PDB file of C-alpha atoms in Angstrom:
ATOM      1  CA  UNK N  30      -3.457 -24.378  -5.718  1.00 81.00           C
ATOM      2  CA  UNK N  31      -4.375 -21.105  -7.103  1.00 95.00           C
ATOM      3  CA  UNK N  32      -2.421 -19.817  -3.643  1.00 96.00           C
ATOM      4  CA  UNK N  33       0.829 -21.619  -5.004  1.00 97.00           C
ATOM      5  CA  UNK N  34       0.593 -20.023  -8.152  1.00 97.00           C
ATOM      6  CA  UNK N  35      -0.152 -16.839  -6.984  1.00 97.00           C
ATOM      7  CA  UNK N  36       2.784 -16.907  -4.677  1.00 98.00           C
ATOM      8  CA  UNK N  37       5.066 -18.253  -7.466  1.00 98.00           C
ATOM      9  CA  UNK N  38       4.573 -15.501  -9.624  1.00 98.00           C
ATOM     10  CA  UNK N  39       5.254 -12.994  -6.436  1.00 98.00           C
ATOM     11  CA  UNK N  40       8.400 -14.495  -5.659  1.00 98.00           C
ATOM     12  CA  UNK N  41       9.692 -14.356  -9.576  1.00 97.00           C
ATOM     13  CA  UNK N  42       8.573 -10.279  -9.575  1.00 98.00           C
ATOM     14  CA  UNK N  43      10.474  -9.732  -6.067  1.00 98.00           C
ATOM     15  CA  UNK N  44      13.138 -11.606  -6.195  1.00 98.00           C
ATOM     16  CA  UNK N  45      16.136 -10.939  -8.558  1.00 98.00           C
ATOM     17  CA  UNK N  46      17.555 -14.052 -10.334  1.00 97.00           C
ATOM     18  CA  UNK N  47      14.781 -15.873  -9.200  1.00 98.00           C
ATOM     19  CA  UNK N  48      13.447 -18.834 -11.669  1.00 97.00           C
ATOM     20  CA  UNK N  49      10.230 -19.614 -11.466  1.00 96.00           C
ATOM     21  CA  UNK N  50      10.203 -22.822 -13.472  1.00 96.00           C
ATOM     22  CA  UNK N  51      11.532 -25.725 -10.880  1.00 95.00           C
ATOM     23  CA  UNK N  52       8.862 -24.585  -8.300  1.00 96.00           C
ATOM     24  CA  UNK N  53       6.066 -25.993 -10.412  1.00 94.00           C
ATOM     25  CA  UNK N  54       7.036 -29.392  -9.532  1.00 89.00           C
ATOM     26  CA  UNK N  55       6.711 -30.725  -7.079  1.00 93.00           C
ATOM     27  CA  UNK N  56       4.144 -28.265  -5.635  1.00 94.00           C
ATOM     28  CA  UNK N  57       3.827 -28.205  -2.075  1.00 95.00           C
ATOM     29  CA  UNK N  58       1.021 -30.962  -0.607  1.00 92.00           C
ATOM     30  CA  UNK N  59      -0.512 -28.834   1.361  1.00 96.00           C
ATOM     31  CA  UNK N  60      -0.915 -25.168   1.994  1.00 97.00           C
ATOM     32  CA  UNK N  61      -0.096 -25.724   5.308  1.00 97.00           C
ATOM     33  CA  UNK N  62       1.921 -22.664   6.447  1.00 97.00           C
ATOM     34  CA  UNK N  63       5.149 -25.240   7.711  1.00 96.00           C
ATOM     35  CA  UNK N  64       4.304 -27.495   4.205  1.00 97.00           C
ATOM     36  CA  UNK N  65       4.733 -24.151   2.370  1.00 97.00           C
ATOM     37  CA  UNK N  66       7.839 -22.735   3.845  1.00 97.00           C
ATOM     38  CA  UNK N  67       9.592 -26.479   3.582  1.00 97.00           C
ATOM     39  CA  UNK N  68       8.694 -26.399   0.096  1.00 97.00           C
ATOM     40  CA  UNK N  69      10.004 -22.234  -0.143  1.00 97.00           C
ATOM     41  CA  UNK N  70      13.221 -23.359   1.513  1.00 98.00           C
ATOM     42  CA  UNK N  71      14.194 -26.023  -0.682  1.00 97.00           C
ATOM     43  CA  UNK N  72      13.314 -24.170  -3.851  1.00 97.00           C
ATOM     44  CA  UNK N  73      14.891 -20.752  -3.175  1.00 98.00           C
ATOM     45  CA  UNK N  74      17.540 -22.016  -0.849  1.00 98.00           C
ATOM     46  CA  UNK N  75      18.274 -24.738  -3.730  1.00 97.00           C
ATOM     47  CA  UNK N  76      18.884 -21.286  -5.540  1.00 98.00           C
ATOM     48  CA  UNK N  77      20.678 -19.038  -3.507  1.00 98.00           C
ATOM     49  CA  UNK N  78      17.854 -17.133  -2.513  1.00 98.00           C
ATOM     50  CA  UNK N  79      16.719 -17.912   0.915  1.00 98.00           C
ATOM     51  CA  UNK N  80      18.832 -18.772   4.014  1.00 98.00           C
ATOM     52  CA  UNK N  81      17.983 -20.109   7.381  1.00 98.00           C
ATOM     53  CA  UNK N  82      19.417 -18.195  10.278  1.00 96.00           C
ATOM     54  CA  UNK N  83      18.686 -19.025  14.284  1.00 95.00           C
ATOM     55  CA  UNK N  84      18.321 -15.525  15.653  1.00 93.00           C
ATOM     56  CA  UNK N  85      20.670 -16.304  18.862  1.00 91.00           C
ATOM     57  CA  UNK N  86      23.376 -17.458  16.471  1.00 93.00           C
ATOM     58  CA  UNK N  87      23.244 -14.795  14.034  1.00 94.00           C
ATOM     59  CA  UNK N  88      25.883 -11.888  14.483  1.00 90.00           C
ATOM     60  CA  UNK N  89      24.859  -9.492  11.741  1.00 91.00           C
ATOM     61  CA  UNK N  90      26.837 -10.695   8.931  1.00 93.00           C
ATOM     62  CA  UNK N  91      25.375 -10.113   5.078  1.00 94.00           C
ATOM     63  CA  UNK N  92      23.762 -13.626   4.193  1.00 95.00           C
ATOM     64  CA  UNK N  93      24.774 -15.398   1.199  1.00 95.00           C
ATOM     65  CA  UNK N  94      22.255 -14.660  -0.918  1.00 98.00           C
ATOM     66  CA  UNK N  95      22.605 -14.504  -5.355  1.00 97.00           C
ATOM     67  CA  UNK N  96      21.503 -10.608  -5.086  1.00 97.00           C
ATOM     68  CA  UNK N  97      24.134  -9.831  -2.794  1.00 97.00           C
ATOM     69  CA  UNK N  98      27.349 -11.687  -4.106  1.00 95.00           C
ATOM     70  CA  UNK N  99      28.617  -8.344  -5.686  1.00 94.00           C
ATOM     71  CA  UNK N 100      27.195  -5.996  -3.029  1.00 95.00           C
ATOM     72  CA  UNK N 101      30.039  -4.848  -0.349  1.00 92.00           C
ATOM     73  CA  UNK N 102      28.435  -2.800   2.511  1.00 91.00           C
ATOM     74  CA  UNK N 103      30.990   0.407   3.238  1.00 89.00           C
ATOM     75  CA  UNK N 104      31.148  -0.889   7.221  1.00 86.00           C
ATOM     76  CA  UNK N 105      30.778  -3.720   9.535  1.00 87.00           C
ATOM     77  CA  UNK N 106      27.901  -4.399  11.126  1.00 88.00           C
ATOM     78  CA  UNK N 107      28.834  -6.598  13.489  1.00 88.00           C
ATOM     79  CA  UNK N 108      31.157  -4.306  15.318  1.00 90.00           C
ATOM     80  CA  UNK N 109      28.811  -1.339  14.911  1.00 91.00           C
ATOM     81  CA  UNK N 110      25.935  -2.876  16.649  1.00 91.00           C
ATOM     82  CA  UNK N 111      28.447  -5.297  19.263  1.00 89.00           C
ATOM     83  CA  UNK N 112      29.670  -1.573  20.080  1.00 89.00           C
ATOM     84  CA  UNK N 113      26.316  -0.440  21.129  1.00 85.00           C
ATOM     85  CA  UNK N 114      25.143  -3.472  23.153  1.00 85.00           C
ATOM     86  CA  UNK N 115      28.065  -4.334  24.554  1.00 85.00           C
ATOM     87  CA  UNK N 116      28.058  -1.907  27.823  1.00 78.00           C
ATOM     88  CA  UNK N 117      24.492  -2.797  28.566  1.00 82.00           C
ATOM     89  CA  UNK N 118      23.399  -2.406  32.418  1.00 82.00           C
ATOM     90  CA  UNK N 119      20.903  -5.555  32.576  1.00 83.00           C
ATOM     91  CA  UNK N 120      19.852  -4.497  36.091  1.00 83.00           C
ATOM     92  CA  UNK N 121      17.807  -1.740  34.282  1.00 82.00           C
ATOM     93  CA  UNK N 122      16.952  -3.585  31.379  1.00 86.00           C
ATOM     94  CA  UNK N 123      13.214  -4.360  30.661  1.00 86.00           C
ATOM     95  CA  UNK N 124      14.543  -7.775  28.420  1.00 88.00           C
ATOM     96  CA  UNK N 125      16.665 -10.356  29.533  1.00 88.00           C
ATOM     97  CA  UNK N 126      20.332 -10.730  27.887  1.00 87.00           C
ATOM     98  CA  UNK N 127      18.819 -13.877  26.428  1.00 89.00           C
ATOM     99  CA  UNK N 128      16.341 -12.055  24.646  1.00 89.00           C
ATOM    100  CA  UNK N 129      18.091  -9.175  23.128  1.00 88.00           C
ATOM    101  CA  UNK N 130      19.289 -11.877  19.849  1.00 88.00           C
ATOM    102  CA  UNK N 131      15.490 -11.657  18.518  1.00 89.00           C
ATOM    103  CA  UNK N 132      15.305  -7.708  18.976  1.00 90.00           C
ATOM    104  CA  UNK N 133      18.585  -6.427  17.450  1.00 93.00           C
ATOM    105  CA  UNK N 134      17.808  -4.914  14.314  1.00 96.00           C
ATOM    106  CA  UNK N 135      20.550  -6.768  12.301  1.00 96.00           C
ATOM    107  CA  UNK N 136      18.741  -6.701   8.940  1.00 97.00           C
ATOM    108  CA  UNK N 137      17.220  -3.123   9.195  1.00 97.00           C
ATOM    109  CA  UNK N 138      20.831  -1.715   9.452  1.00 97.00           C
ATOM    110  CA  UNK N 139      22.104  -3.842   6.470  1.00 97.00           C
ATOM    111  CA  UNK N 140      19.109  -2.676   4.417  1.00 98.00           C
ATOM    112  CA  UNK N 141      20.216   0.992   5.201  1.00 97.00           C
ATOM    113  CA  UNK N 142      23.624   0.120   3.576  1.00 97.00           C
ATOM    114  CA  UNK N 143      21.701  -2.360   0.725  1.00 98.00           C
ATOM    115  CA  UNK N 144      19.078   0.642  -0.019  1.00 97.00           C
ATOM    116  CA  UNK N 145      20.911   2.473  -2.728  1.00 97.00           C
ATOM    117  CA  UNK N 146      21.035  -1.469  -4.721  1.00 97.00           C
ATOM    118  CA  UNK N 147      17.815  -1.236  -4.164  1.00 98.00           C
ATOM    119  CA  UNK N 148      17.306  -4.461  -2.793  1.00 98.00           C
ATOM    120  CA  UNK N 149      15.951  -5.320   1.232  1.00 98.00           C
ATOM    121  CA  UNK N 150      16.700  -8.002   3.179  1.00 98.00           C
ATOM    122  CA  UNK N 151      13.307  -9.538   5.110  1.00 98.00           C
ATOM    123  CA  UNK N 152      12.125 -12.604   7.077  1.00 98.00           C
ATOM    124  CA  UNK N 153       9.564 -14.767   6.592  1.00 98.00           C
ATOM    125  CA  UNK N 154       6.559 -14.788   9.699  1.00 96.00           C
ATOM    126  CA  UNK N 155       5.727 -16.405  11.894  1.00 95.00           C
ATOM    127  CA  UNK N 156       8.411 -18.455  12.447  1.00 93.00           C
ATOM    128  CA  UNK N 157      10.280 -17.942  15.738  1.00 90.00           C
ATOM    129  CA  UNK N 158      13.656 -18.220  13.303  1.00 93.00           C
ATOM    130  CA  UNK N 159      14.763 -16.385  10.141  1.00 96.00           C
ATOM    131  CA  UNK N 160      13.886 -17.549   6.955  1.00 98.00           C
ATOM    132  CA  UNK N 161      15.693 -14.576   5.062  1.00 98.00           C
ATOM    133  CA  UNK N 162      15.296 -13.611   1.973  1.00 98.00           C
ATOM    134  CA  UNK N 163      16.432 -10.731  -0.270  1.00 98.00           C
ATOM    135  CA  UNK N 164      14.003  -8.666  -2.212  1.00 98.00           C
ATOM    136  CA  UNK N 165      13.664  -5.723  -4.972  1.00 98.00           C
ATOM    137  CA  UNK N 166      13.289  -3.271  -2.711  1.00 98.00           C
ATOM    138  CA  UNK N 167       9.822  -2.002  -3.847  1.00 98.00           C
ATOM    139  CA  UNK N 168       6.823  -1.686  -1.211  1.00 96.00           C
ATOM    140  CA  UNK N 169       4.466  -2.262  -3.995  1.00 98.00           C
ATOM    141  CA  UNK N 170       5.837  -5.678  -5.008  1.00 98.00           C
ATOM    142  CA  UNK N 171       6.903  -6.784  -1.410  1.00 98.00           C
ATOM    143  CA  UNK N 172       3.167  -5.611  -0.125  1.00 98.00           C
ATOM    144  CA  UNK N 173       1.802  -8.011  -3.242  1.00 98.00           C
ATOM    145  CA  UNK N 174       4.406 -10.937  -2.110  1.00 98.00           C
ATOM    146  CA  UNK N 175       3.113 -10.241   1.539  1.00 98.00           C
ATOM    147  CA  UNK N 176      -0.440 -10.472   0.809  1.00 98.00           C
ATOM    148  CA  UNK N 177       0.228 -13.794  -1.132  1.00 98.00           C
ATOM    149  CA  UNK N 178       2.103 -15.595   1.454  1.00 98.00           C
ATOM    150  CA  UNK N 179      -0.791 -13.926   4.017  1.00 98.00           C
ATOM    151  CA  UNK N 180      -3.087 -16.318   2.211  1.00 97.00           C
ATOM    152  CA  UNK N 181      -1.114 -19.055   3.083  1.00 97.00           C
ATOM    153  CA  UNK N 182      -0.872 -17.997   7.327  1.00 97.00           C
ATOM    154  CA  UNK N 183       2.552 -16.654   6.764  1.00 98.00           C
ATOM    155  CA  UNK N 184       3.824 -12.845   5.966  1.00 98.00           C
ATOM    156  CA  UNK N 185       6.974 -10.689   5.136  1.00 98.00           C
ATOM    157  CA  UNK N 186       8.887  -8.958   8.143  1.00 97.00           C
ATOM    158  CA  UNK N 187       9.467  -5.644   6.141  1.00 97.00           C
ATOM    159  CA  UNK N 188      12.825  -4.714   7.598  1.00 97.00           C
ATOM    160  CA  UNK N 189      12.339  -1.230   7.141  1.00 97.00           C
ATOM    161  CA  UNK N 190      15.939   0.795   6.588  1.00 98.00           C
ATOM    162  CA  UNK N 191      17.683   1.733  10.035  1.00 97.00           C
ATOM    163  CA  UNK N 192      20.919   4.097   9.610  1.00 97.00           C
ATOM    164  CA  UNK N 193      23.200   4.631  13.019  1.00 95.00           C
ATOM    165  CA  UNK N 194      21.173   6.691  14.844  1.00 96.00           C
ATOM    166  CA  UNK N 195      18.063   4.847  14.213  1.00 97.00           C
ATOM    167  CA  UNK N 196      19.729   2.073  15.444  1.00 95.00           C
ATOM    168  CA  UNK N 197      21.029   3.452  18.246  1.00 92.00           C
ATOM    169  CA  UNK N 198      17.345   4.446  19.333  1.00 92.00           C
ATOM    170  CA  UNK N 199      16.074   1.206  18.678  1.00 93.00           C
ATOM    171  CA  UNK N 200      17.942  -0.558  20.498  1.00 91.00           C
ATOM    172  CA  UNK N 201      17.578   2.210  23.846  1.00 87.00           C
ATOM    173  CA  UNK N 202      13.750   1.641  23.172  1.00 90.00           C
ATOM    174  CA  UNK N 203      14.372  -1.752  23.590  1.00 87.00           C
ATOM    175  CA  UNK N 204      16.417  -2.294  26.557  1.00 86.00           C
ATOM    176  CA  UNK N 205      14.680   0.381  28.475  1.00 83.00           C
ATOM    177  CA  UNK N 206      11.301  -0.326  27.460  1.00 70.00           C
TER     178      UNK N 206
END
């Protein structure tokens, strides 16, 4: 279980307002990537620091998350990004309109906004949902927590900063391909 423990201390460095201590027990069974995320979700979700999001429900809105309760972004995302998808001509899309929920980069346009907190919004992989999560936003410490949950058949999705623009070309590369 030197993996657990590893991972443990990771979280506590990356996370703020994360406590370490109820995560010793129980310890996951297995290290069984699915085993290990049940076991992440109920601990940090138990303290405000993980949510669960299905990516064709989610609509961009700031999860609730302990870091982020006194964090108000200076625009809405929702509308910004609606705004940009919304005129779409499918016919000469390369991605179906059912697919575009798992490409839109929701959480790299809040991070832009969340960067001067200096905190990041990511995802935990592989997991066809989100499994979000809101770290110090420090590649050094979310490349550690990465590489600990990599020993355990899971990763971070970074979530790297997107401001309008970005955004705006990210989601033309998309569509067109």
């Amino acid at each position: 279980m030197k993996q657990i423990q590893n991972l443990i201390e990771n979280l506590e460095l990356c996370i703020p307002g994360c406590d370490s201590a109820p995560m010793y027990t129980p310890l996951p069974t297995t290290l069984e990537p699915g085993t290990v995320l049940d076991w992440l979700y109920k601990n940090l979700g138990e303290q405000d620091l993980m949510v669960y999001e299905e990516w064709t429900e989610y609509s961009g809105y700031t999860p609730e998350l302990k870091p982020l309760k006194n964090i108000t972004l200076p625009i809405d995302i929702t509308d910004f990004i609606f705004n940009c998808v919304e005129n779409i001509d499918w016919s000469e899309s390369n991605i179906e309109p059912w697919e575009l929920p798992y490409f839109i980069p929701w959480l790299e346009h809040i991070n832009y906004y969340l960067k001067p907190h200096g905190v990041r919004l990511v995802n935990i992989l592989p997991f066809e949902n989100a499994y979000i999560i809101c770290l110090r936003d420090d590649d050094t410490l979310i490349q550690k927590l990465h590489l600990s949950l990599e020993d355990l058949g899971m990763g971070i999705n970074k979530r790297e900063p997107l401001d309008q623009q970005q955004v705006l070309l990210e989601l033309h590369s998309i569509i067109s391909g």
